[in-house]
Amino acid sequence: MKKGKKLYEGKAKIIFASSDKNLVIQHFKDDATAFNNQKKSNIEGKGILNNRISEHILSALKDVAIENHLVKRLNMREQLIELVDIIPIEFVIRNIATGSLTKRLGIEDGTILNKPLIEFCYKNDELGDPLVAKEHIDAFEWASVIEIDYITQQCLRINDFLLGMFKGIGIKLVDFKLEFGKRKSDGKIILADEISPDTCRLWDADTEKKLDKDRFRKDLGNIIEAYQEVARRLGILHEQISNVRPIKFPKPTAVKIKKK
Ligand code: UDP
């Protein structure tokens, strides 16, 4: 697949054209930003880990019939994806109250929610991605009511699947952000963007140690180690992206078979 010109550069990713008009190449950068771009840094290896983790999660979702933009990973930093028109809404799904929810409503940090809470934020950096109601989405025609209802159902299905997947590896899925878009080829709404420790809050189930971007937001250090820990538990840690030396097995010794 030939890489064409740069179509768009975001905070953590770049989109390049490909030789197929319905497909583009998504490149994961090491750049990290928080608090609406006020805090910036470059975290070596983050893009490689997010590329790998997001590929793993989106492939697993595809296996349970949740359509998404992933076609295949191309290399350490890039994946081939289906071109979509992004719906300008961030869908935030919460299982445990933390972050902006606790600040906005004075809810105690760590409160377990009775059922998943879905919030809609209008994707607009200048406005700081404000929280909006379903009615705003309809009124300003960012998506129709039917489309929002469909996406909400998809969000709940994805949450169910991811809750189980992370539980199985000793991680609590606290909250996460999803983006959806209309596929260029047929207009169908599919899951897009990425699912990684940049877009999820992941706590170790025993210690509640943060294994996500909050380590950057809150200056907790060991960001790469935390992302690697998520990749390791998912069973996808590649030698090239870890400091872990490959295990050397002793050379098999030839077994002599005695002739009778
Ligand atoms: N999130 C994201 N991108 C954004 C805003 C939020 O990926 O632009 C994710 C964030 O990582 C967290 C969830 O959405 O997993 C809820 O974020 P919250 O609104 O609490 O964000 P805060 O304002 O605390 O960063």
PDB file of C-alpha atoms and ligand atoms in Angstrom:
ATOM      1  CA  MET A   1       0.000   0.000   0.000  1.00  0.00           C
ATOM      2  CA  LYS A   2       1.569   3.288  -1.136  1.00  0.00           C
ATOM      3  CA  LYS A   3       1.631   6.195   1.323  1.00  0.00           C
ATOM      4  CA  GLY A   4       0.272   9.410  -0.188  1.00  0.00           C
ATOM      5  CA  LYS A   5       0.200  12.982   1.034  1.00  0.00           C
ATOM      6  CA  LYS A   6      -0.592  14.089   4.562  1.00  0.00           C
ATOM      7  CA  LEU A   7      -4.336  14.764   4.841  1.00  0.00           C
ATOM      8  CA  TYR A   8      -4.627  15.762   8.477  1.00  0.00           C
ATOM      9  CA  GLU A   9      -2.433  16.091  11.538  1.00  0.00           C
ATOM     10  CA  GLY A  10      -3.962  15.837  14.991  1.00  0.00           C
ATOM     11  CA  LYS A  11      -2.433  15.917  18.479  1.00  0.00           C
ATOM     12  CA  ALA A  12      -1.385  12.271  18.598  1.00  0.00           C
ATOM     13  CA  LYS A  13      -1.919  10.982  15.053  1.00  0.00           C
ATOM     14  CA  ILE A  14      -1.384  11.857  11.390  1.00  0.00           C
ATOM     15  CA  ILE A  15      -3.589  10.676   8.535  1.00  0.00           C
ATOM     16  CA  PHE A  16      -2.021  10.022   5.121  1.00  0.00           C
ATOM     17  CA  ALA A  17      -3.727   9.209   1.829  1.00  0.00           C
ATOM     18  CA  SER A  18      -3.229   5.744   0.331  1.00  0.00           C
ATOM     19  CA  SER A  19      -3.479   4.370  -3.193  1.00  0.00           C
ATOM     20  CA  ASP A  20      -7.102   3.397  -2.469  1.00  0.00           C
ATOM     21  CA  LYS A  21      -9.531   6.332  -2.251  1.00  0.00           C
ATOM     22  CA  ASN A  22     -11.569   4.642   0.495  1.00  0.00           C
ATOM     23  CA  LEU A  23      -8.565   3.811   2.695  1.00  0.00           C
ATOM     24  CA  VAL A  24      -6.084   5.999   4.582  1.00  0.00           C
ATOM     25  CA  ILE A  25      -3.005   5.401   6.717  1.00  0.00           C
ATOM     26  CA  GLN A  26      -3.168   6.333  10.409  1.00  0.00           C
ATOM     27  CA  HIS A  27       0.257   7.133  11.921  1.00  0.00           C
ATOM     28  CA  PHE A  28       0.669   7.150  15.716  1.00  0.00           C
ATOM     29  CA  LYS A  29       2.995   9.877  17.047  1.00  0.00           C
ATOM     30  CA  ASP A  30       4.788   9.959  20.399  1.00  0.00           C
ATOM     31  CA  ASP A  31       3.280  13.387  21.187  1.00  0.00           C
ATOM     32  CA  ALA A  32       1.117  13.666  24.276  1.00  0.00           C
ATOM     33  CA  THR A  33      -1.162  16.565  25.125  1.00  0.00           C
ATOM     34  CA  ALA A  34      -3.537  17.215  28.001  1.00  0.00           C
ATOM     35  CA  PHE A  35      -5.790  19.947  29.366  1.00  0.00           C
ATOM     36  CA  ASN A  36      -6.794  21.131  25.912  1.00  0.00           C
ATOM     37  CA  ASN A  37      -3.225  21.351  24.604  1.00  0.00           C
ATOM     38  CA  GLN A  38      -1.871  23.333  27.589  1.00  0.00           C
ATOM     39  CA  LYS A  39       0.406  20.472  28.611  1.00  0.00           C
ATOM     40  CA  LYS A  40       2.575  18.920  25.909  1.00  0.00           C
ATOM     41  CA  SER A  41       5.337  16.362  25.785  1.00  0.00           C
ATOM     42  CA  ASN A  42       6.953  13.703  23.656  1.00  0.00           C
ATOM     43  CA  ILE A  43       6.946  10.236  25.166  1.00  0.00           C
ATOM     44  CA  GLU A  44       9.283   7.950  23.274  1.00  0.00           C
ATOM     45  CA  GLY A  45       7.587   4.727  22.227  1.00  0.00           C
ATOM     46  CA  LYS A  46       4.013   5.769  23.095  1.00  0.00           C
ATOM     47  CA  GLY A  47       2.882   5.778  19.456  1.00  0.00           C
ATOM     48  CA  ILE A  48       4.218   2.271  18.897  1.00  0.00           C
ATOM     49  CA  LEU A  49       2.402   0.936  21.958  1.00  0.00           C
ATOM     50  CA  ASN A  50      -0.876   2.689  21.105  1.00  0.00           C
ATOM     51  CA  ASN A  51      -0.735   1.415  17.521  1.00  0.00           C
ATOM     52  CA  ARG A  52      -0.330  -2.138  18.792  1.00  0.00           C
ATOM     53  CA  ILE A  53      -2.870  -1.905  21.638  1.00  0.00           C
ATOM     54  CA  SER A  54      -5.519  -0.225  19.472  1.00  0.00           C
ATOM     55  CA  GLU A  55      -4.988  -2.807  16.709  1.00  0.00           C
ATOM     56  CA  HIS A  56      -5.488  -5.581  19.266  1.00  0.00           C
ATOM     57  CA  ILE A  57      -8.677  -4.096  20.718  1.00  0.00           C
ATOM     58  CA  LEU A  58     -10.250  -3.110  17.399  1.00  0.00           C
ATOM     59  CA  SER A  59      -9.502  -6.566  15.941  1.00  0.00           C
ATOM     60  CA  ALA A  60     -11.115  -8.196  18.972  1.00  0.00           C
ATOM     61  CA  LEU A  61     -14.172  -5.952  18.516  1.00  0.00           C
ATOM     62  CA  LYS A  62     -14.356  -6.911  14.842  1.00  0.00           C
ATOM     63  CA  ASP A  63     -14.398 -10.559  15.928  1.00  0.00           C
ATOM     64  CA  VAL A  64     -17.565  -9.887  17.932  1.00  0.00           C
ATOM     65  CA  ALA A  65     -19.169  -8.077  14.971  1.00  0.00           C
ATOM     66  CA  ILE A  66     -18.560  -4.501  16.070  1.00  0.00           C
ATOM     67  CA  GLU A  67     -17.670  -2.826  12.829  1.00  0.00           C
ATOM     68  CA  ASN A  68     -14.745  -0.411  12.927  1.00  0.00           C
ATOM     69  CA  HIS A  69     -12.317   1.349  10.637  1.00  0.00           C
ATOM     70  CA  LEU A  70      -9.316  -0.960  11.142  1.00  0.00           C
ATOM     71  CA  VAL A  71      -8.177  -2.853   8.052  1.00  0.00           C
ATOM     72  CA  LYS A  72      -4.729  -3.979   9.252  1.00  0.00           C
ATOM     73  CA  ARG A  73      -1.595  -2.792  10.990  1.00  0.00           C
ATOM     74  CA  LEU A  74       1.079  -1.924   8.449  1.00  0.00           C
ATOM     75  CA  ASN A  75       4.138  -1.417  10.635  1.00  0.00           C
ATOM     76  CA  MET A  76       5.227  -0.279  14.106  1.00  0.00           C
ATOM     77  CA  ARG A  77       3.536   3.108  13.866  1.00  0.00           C
ATOM     78  CA  GLU A  78       0.957   2.806  11.129  1.00  0.00           C
ATOM     79  CA  GLN A  79      -2.290   1.093  10.344  1.00  0.00           C
ATOM     80  CA  LEU A  80      -4.474   0.994   7.268  1.00  0.00           C
ATOM     81  CA  ILE A  81      -7.970   2.207   8.057  1.00  0.00           C
ATOM     82  CA  GLU A  82     -11.212   2.875   6.231  1.00  0.00           C
ATOM     83  CA  LEU A  83     -11.798   6.534   5.477  1.00  0.00           C
ATOM     84  CA  VAL A  84     -14.721   7.954   7.452  1.00  0.00           C
ATOM     85  CA  ASP A  85     -16.343  11.335   7.967  1.00  0.00           C
ATOM     86  CA  ILE A  86     -15.914  11.754  11.707  1.00  0.00           C
ATOM     87  CA  ILE A  87     -19.054  12.716  13.636  1.00  0.00           C
ATOM     88  CA  PRO A  88     -17.869  15.719  15.694  1.00  0.00           C
ATOM     89  CA  ILE A  89     -18.835  14.173  19.035  1.00  0.00           C
ATOM     90  CA  GLU A  90     -16.660  12.428  21.625  1.00  0.00           C
ATOM     91  CA  PHE A  91     -18.638   9.650  23.298  1.00  0.00           C
ATOM     92  CA  VAL A  92     -17.370   9.178  26.845  1.00  0.00           C
ATOM     93  CA  ILE A  93     -18.451   5.978  28.604  1.00  0.00           C
ATOM     94  CA  ARG A  94     -17.993   5.837  32.368  1.00  0.00           C
ATOM     95  CA  ASN A  95     -18.158   2.918  34.812  1.00  0.00           C
ATOM     96  CA  ILE A  96     -16.458   4.627  37.763  1.00  0.00           C
ATOM     97  CA  ALA A  97     -16.654   8.369  38.483  1.00  0.00           C
ATOM     98  CA  THR A  98     -13.370  10.231  38.160  1.00  0.00           C
ATOM     99  CA  GLY A  99     -11.818  13.094  36.163  1.00  0.00           C
ATOM    100  CA  SER A 100     -14.045  15.841  34.804  1.00  0.00           C
ATOM    101  CA  LEU A 101     -17.257  14.155  36.037  1.00  0.00           C
ATOM    102  CA  THR A 102     -16.214  14.375  39.690  1.00  0.00           C
ATOM    103  CA  LYS A 103     -15.071  17.996  39.300  1.00  0.00           C
ATOM    104  CA  ARG A 104     -18.220  19.081  37.460  1.00  0.00           C
ATOM    105  CA  LEU A 105     -20.759  17.463  39.777  1.00  0.00           C
ATOM    106  CA  GLY A 106     -18.867  17.086  43.052  1.00  0.00           C
ATOM    107  CA  ILE A 107     -19.185  13.299  42.932  1.00  0.00           C
ATOM    108  CA  GLU A 108     -16.656  11.452  45.075  1.00  0.00           C
ATOM    109  CA  ASP A 109     -13.720  10.154  43.068  1.00  0.00           C
ATOM    110  CA  GLY A 110     -13.924   6.376  42.611  1.00  0.00           C
ATOM    111  CA  THR A 111     -17.717   6.116  43.005  1.00  0.00           C
ATOM    112  CA  ILE A 112     -18.891   2.996  41.170  1.00  0.00           C
ATOM    113  CA  LEU A 113     -21.788   3.887  38.879  1.00  0.00           C
ATOM    114  CA  ASN A 114     -24.932   1.727  39.005  1.00  0.00           C
ATOM    115  CA  LYS A 115     -24.937   1.544  35.230  1.00  0.00           C
ATOM    116  CA  PRO A 116     -22.649   2.885  32.516  1.00  0.00           C
ATOM    117  CA  LEU A 117     -23.003   6.616  31.943  1.00  0.00           C
ATOM    118  CA  ILE A 118     -22.592   7.981  28.415  1.00  0.00           C
ATOM    119  CA  GLU A 119     -21.681  11.611  27.895  1.00  0.00           C
ATOM    120  CA  PHE A 120     -21.508  13.564  24.641  1.00  0.00           C
ATOM    121  CA  CYS A 121     -18.828  16.218  24.085  1.00  0.00           C
ATOM    122  CA  TYR A 122     -18.698  18.483  21.063  1.00  0.00           C
ATOM    123  CA  LYS A 123     -15.300  18.038  19.398  1.00  0.00           C
ATOM    124  CA  ASN A 124     -13.992  21.595  19.338  1.00  0.00           C
ATOM    125  CA  ASP A 125     -10.570  22.442  20.784  1.00  0.00           C
ATOM    126  CA  GLU A 126     -11.230  26.199  20.871  1.00  0.00           C
ATOM    127  CA  LEU A 127     -14.271  25.605  23.079  1.00  0.00           C
ATOM    128  CA  GLY A 128     -12.540  22.887  25.140  1.00  0.00           C
ATOM    129  CA  ASP A 129     -14.770  20.018  23.885  1.00  0.00           C
ATOM    130  CA  PRO A 130     -17.898  21.132  25.819  1.00  0.00           C
ATOM    131  CA  LEU A 131     -20.431  18.659  27.173  1.00  0.00           C
ATOM    132  CA  VAL A 132     -23.613  18.729  25.077  1.00  0.00           C
ATOM    133  CA  ALA A 133     -27.040  17.072  25.217  1.00  0.00           C
ATOM    134  CA  LYS A 134     -28.525  14.740  22.615  1.00  0.00           C
ATOM    135  CA  GLU A 135     -30.811  17.648  21.697  1.00  0.00           C
ATOM    136  CA  HIS A 136     -27.823  19.831  20.748  1.00  0.00           C
ATOM    137  CA  ILE A 137     -26.493  17.067  18.507  1.00  0.00           C
ATOM    138  CA  ASP A 138     -29.875  16.902  16.784  1.00  0.00           C
ATOM    139  CA  ALA A 139     -30.444  20.676  16.665  1.00  0.00           C
ATOM    140  CA  PHE A 140     -27.082  21.413  15.056  1.00  0.00           C
ATOM    141  CA  GLU A 141     -27.318  18.328  12.835  1.00  0.00           C
ATOM    142  CA  TRP A 142     -24.044  16.803  14.008  1.00  0.00           C
ATOM    143  CA  ALA A 143     -25.955  13.508  13.868  1.00  0.00           C
ATOM    144  CA  SER A 144     -29.625  12.490  13.765  1.00  0.00           C
ATOM    145  CA  VAL A 145     -31.529  11.113  16.765  1.00  0.00           C
ATOM    146  CA  ILE A 146     -31.599   7.668  15.122  1.00  0.00           C
ATOM    147  CA  GLU A 147     -27.843   7.798  14.552  1.00  0.00           C
ATOM    148  CA  ILE A 148     -27.163   8.864  18.148  1.00  0.00           C
ATOM    149  CA  ASP A 149     -29.362   6.056  19.465  1.00  0.00           C
ATOM    150  CA  TYR A 150     -27.494   3.543  17.303  1.00  0.00           C
ATOM    151  CA  ILE A 151     -24.105   4.869  18.447  1.00  0.00           C
ATOM    152  CA  THR A 152     -25.232   4.803  22.089  1.00  0.00           C
ATOM    153  CA  GLN A 153     -26.148   1.114  21.707  1.00  0.00           C
ATOM    154  CA  GLN A 154     -22.768   0.425  20.112  1.00  0.00           C
ATOM    155  CA  CYS A 155     -21.038   2.251  22.999  1.00  0.00           C
ATOM    156  CA  LEU A 156     -22.806   0.006  25.526  1.00  0.00           C
ATOM    157  CA  ARG A 157     -21.898  -3.157  23.584  1.00  0.00           C
ATOM    158  CA  ILE A 158     -18.274  -2.037  23.327  1.00  0.00           C
ATOM    159  CA  ASN A 159     -18.233  -1.219  27.045  1.00  0.00           C
ATOM    160  CA  ASP A 160     -19.607  -4.686  27.917  1.00  0.00           C
ATOM    161  CA  PHE A 161     -16.956  -6.364  25.808  1.00  0.00           C
ATOM    162  CA  LEU A 162     -14.067  -4.236  27.041  1.00  0.00           C
ATOM    163  CA  LEU A 163     -15.114  -4.500  30.707  1.00  0.00           C
ATOM    164  CA  GLY A 164     -14.851  -8.283  30.440  1.00  0.00           C
ATOM    165  CA  MET A 165     -11.656  -8.241  28.416  1.00  0.00           C
ATOM    166  CA  PHE A 166      -9.871  -5.978  30.899  1.00  0.00           C
ATOM    167  CA  LYS A 167     -11.326  -7.752  33.931  1.00  0.00           C
ATOM    168  CA  GLY A 168      -9.737 -10.943  32.638  1.00  0.00           C
ATOM    169  CA  ILE A 169      -6.305  -9.332  32.835  1.00  0.00           C
ATOM    170  CA  GLY A 170      -6.762  -7.684  36.235  1.00  0.00           C
ATOM    171  CA  ILE A 171      -7.639  -4.196  34.989  1.00  0.00           C
ATOM    172  CA  LYS A 172     -10.644  -2.006  35.832  1.00  0.00           C
ATOM    173  CA  LEU A 173     -12.016  -0.109  32.843  1.00  0.00           C
ATOM    174  CA  VAL A 174     -12.906   3.152  34.588  1.00  0.00           C
ATOM    175  CA  ASP A 175     -13.910   5.224  31.557  1.00  0.00           C
ATOM    176  CA  PHE A 176     -13.006   5.753  27.917  1.00  0.00           C
ATOM    177  CA  LYS A 177     -13.690   7.864  24.856  1.00  0.00           C
ATOM    178  CA  LEU A 178     -14.949   6.667  21.476  1.00  0.00           C
ATOM    179  CA  GLU A 179     -15.359   8.339  18.119  1.00  0.00           C
ATOM    180  CA  PHE A 180     -17.559   7.237  15.262  1.00  0.00           C
ATOM    181  CA  GLY A 181     -17.678   8.179  11.608  1.00  0.00           C
ATOM    182  CA  LYS A 182     -19.598   7.589   8.408  1.00  0.00           C
ATOM    183  CA  ARG A 183     -17.683   5.251   6.119  1.00  0.00           C
ATOM    184  CA  LYS A 184     -16.878   6.973   2.795  1.00  0.00           C
ATOM    185  CA  SER A 185     -17.571   3.836   0.763  1.00  0.00           C
ATOM    186  CA  ASP A 186     -21.174   3.278   1.931  1.00  0.00           C
ATOM    187  CA  GLY A 187     -22.098   5.877   4.560  1.00  0.00           C
ATOM    188  CA  LYS A 188     -22.435   3.283   7.344  1.00  0.00           C
ATOM    189  CA  ILE A 189     -21.642   4.484  10.873  1.00  0.00           C
ATOM    190  CA  ILE A 190     -18.627   2.634  12.266  1.00  0.00           C
ATOM    191  CA  LEU A 191     -16.279   2.947  15.219  1.00  0.00           C
ATOM    192  CA  ALA A 192     -13.154   4.960  14.346  1.00  0.00           C
ATOM    193  CA  ASP A 193     -10.102   6.668  15.920  1.00  0.00           C
ATOM    194  CA  GLU A 194      -8.280   4.521  18.544  1.00  0.00           C
ATOM    195  CA  ILE A 195      -8.806   2.680  21.814  1.00  0.00           C
ATOM    196  CA  SER A 196      -5.631   2.800  23.887  1.00  0.00           C
ATOM    197  CA  PRO A 197      -4.339   3.947  27.286  1.00  0.00           C
ATOM    198  CA  ASP A 198      -4.436   7.467  25.769  1.00  0.00           C
ATOM    199  CA  THR A 199      -8.217   7.276  25.503  1.00  0.00           C
ATOM    200  CA  CYS A 200      -9.138   5.000  28.433  1.00  0.00           C
ATOM    201  CA  ARG A 201      -8.695   5.131  32.199  1.00  0.00           C
ATOM    202  CA  LEU A 202      -7.322   1.756  33.257  1.00  0.00           C
ATOM    203  CA  TRP A 203      -6.658   0.909  36.906  1.00  0.00           C
ATOM    204  CA  ASP A 204      -4.914  -2.175  38.194  1.00  0.00           C
ATOM    205  CA  ALA A 205      -7.694  -4.219  39.822  1.00  0.00           C
ATOM    206  CA  ASP A 206      -5.775  -4.881  43.062  1.00  0.00           C
ATOM    207  CA  THR A 207      -3.796  -1.711  43.672  1.00  0.00           C
ATOM    208  CA  GLU A 208      -5.817   0.816  41.600  1.00  0.00           C
ATOM    209  CA  LYS A 209      -2.475   1.925  40.126  1.00  0.00           C
ATOM    210  CA  LYS A 210      -3.147   4.033  37.028  1.00  0.00           C
ATOM    211  CA  LEU A 211      -2.075   2.373  33.783  1.00  0.00           C
ATOM    212  CA  ASP A 212      -3.106   5.156  31.403  1.00  0.00           C
ATOM    213  CA  LYS A 213      -2.642   8.755  30.302  1.00  0.00           C
ATOM    214  CA  ASP A 214      -3.480  10.063  33.790  1.00  0.00           C
ATOM    215  CA  ARG A 215       0.177   9.233  34.575  1.00  0.00           C
ATOM    216  CA  PHE A 216       1.044  12.045  32.136  1.00  0.00           C
ATOM    217  CA  ARG A 217      -1.821  14.375  33.125  1.00  0.00           C
ATOM    218  CA  LYS A 218      -0.944  14.080  36.829  1.00  0.00           C
ATOM    219  CA  ASP A 219       2.868  13.840  36.457  1.00  0.00           C
ATOM    220  CA  LEU A 220       2.940  10.369  38.006  1.00  0.00           C
ATOM    221  CA  GLY A 221       5.899   9.205  35.884  1.00  0.00           C
ATOM    222  CA  ASN A 222       6.546   5.747  34.370  1.00  0.00           C
ATOM    223  CA  ILE A 223       4.098   6.379  31.539  1.00  0.00           C
ATOM    224  CA  ILE A 224       5.709   3.979  29.059  1.00  0.00           C
ATOM    225  CA  GLU A 225       6.062   1.308  31.756  1.00  0.00           C
ATOM    226  CA  ALA A 226       2.316   1.558  32.441  1.00  0.00           C
ATOM    227  CA  TYR A 227       1.380   1.314  28.732  1.00  0.00           C
ATOM    228  CA  GLN A 228       3.791  -1.626  28.385  1.00  0.00           C
ATOM    229  CA  GLU A 229       2.120  -3.308  31.341  1.00  0.00           C
ATOM    230  CA  VAL A 230      -1.255  -3.048  29.562  1.00  0.00           C
ATOM    231  CA  ALA A 231       0.290  -4.471  26.360  1.00  0.00           C
ATOM    232  CA  ARG A 232       2.020  -7.243  28.322  1.00  0.00           C
ATOM    233  CA  ARG A 233      -1.225  -8.276  30.046  1.00  0.00           C
ATOM    234  CA  LEU A 234      -3.037  -8.240  26.699  1.00  0.00           C
ATOM    235  CA  GLY A 235      -0.364 -10.664  25.513  1.00  0.00           C
ATOM    236  CA  ILE A 236       0.922  -8.434  22.727  1.00  0.00           C
ATOM    237  CA  LEU A 237       4.180  -7.009  24.061  1.00  0.00           C
ATOM    238  CA  HIS A 238       6.724  -7.182  21.302  1.00  0.00           C
ATOM    239  CA  GLU A 239      10.443  -7.423  22.168  1.00  0.00           C
ATOM    240  CA  GLN A 240      11.175  -4.328  20.066  1.00  0.00           C
ATOM    241  CA  ILE A 241       8.916  -2.125  22.163  1.00  0.00           C
ATOM    242  CA  SER A 242       9.971  -3.400  25.539  1.00  0.00           C
ATOM    243  CA  ASN A 243      13.104  -3.464  27.605  1.00  0.00           C
ATOM    244  CA  VAL A 244      12.400  -7.082  28.321  1.00  0.00           C
ATOM    245  CA  ARG A 245      15.107  -9.247  26.785  1.00  0.00           C
ATOM    246  CA  PRO A 246      13.771 -12.202  24.826  1.00  0.00           C
ATOM    247  CA  ILE A 247      14.057 -15.418  26.782  1.00  0.00           C
ATOM    248  CA  LYS A 248      16.894 -17.584  25.473  1.00  0.00           C
ATOM    249  CA  PHE A 249      16.133 -21.253  25.326  1.00  0.00           C
ATOM    250  CA  PRO A 250      19.063 -23.727  25.445  1.00  0.00           C
ATOM    251  CA  LYS A 251      19.911 -25.295  22.117  1.00  0.00           C
ATOM    252  CA  PRO A 252      18.278 -28.706  21.815  1.00  0.00           C
ATOM    253  CA  THR A 253      20.823 -31.442  22.228  1.00  0.00           C
ATOM    254  CA  ALA A 254      20.799 -34.259  19.743  1.00  0.00           C
ATOM    255  CA  VAL A 255      19.285 -37.396  21.186  1.00  0.00           C
ATOM    256  CA  LYS A 256      21.238 -40.487  20.335  1.00  0.00           C
ATOM    257  CA  ILE A 257      19.091 -43.491  19.636  1.00  0.00           C
ATOM    258  CA  LYS A 258      20.884 -46.680  20.438  1.00  0.00           C
ATOM    259  CA  LYS A 259      20.628 -49.337  17.822  1.00  0.00           C
ATOM    260  CA  LYS A 260      19.481 -52.578  19.213  1.00  0.00           C
TER     261      LYS A 260
HETATM  262  N1  UDP B   1     -10.823  11.390  26.841  1.00  0.00           N
HETATM  263  C1  UDP B   1     -10.095  11.311  25.662  1.00  0.00           C
HETATM  264  N2  UDP B   1      -9.958  12.453  24.928  1.00  0.00           N
HETATM  265  C2  UDP B   1     -10.494  13.640  25.281  1.00  0.00           C
HETATM  266  C3  UDP B   1     -11.238  13.698  26.485  1.00  0.00           C
HETATM  267  C4  UDP B   1     -11.385  12.546  27.246  1.00  0.00           C
HETATM  268  O1  UDP B   1      -9.599  10.267  25.284  1.00  0.00           O
HETATM  269  O2  UDP B   1     -10.333  14.632  24.550  1.00  0.00           O
HETATM  270  C5  UDP B   1     -10.987  10.170  27.661  1.00  0.00           C
HETATM  271  C6  UDP B   1     -10.122  10.208  28.908  1.00  0.00           C
HETATM  272  O3  UDP B   1      -8.876   9.588  28.684  1.00  0.00           O
HETATM  273  C7  UDP B   1     -10.945   9.427  29.877  1.00  0.00           C
HETATM  274  C8  UDP B   1     -12.406   9.680  29.458  1.00  0.00           C
HETATM  275  O4  UDP B   1     -12.317  10.113  28.108  1.00  0.00           O
HETATM  276  O5  UDP B   1     -10.670   8.048  29.753  1.00  0.00           O
HETATM  277  C9  UDP B   1     -13.132  10.687  30.321  1.00  0.00           C
HETATM  278  O6  UDP B   1     -12.382  11.858  30.366  1.00  0.00           O
HETATM  279  P1  UDP B   1     -12.717  13.098  31.321  1.00  0.00           P
HETATM  280  O7  UDP B   1     -13.853  13.859  30.741  1.00  0.00           O
HETATM  281  O8  UDP B   1     -12.832  12.665  32.739  1.00  0.00           O
HETATM  282  O9  UDP B   1     -11.386  13.872  31.056  1.00  0.00           O
HETATM  283  P2  UDP B   1     -10.531  14.890  31.898  1.00  0.00           P
HETATM  284  O10 UDP B   1     -11.195  16.197  31.637  1.00  0.00           O
HETATM  285  O11 UDP B   1     -10.514  14.438  33.301  1.00  0.00           O
HETATM  286  O12 UDP B   1      -9.211  14.719  31.183  1.00  0.00           O
END
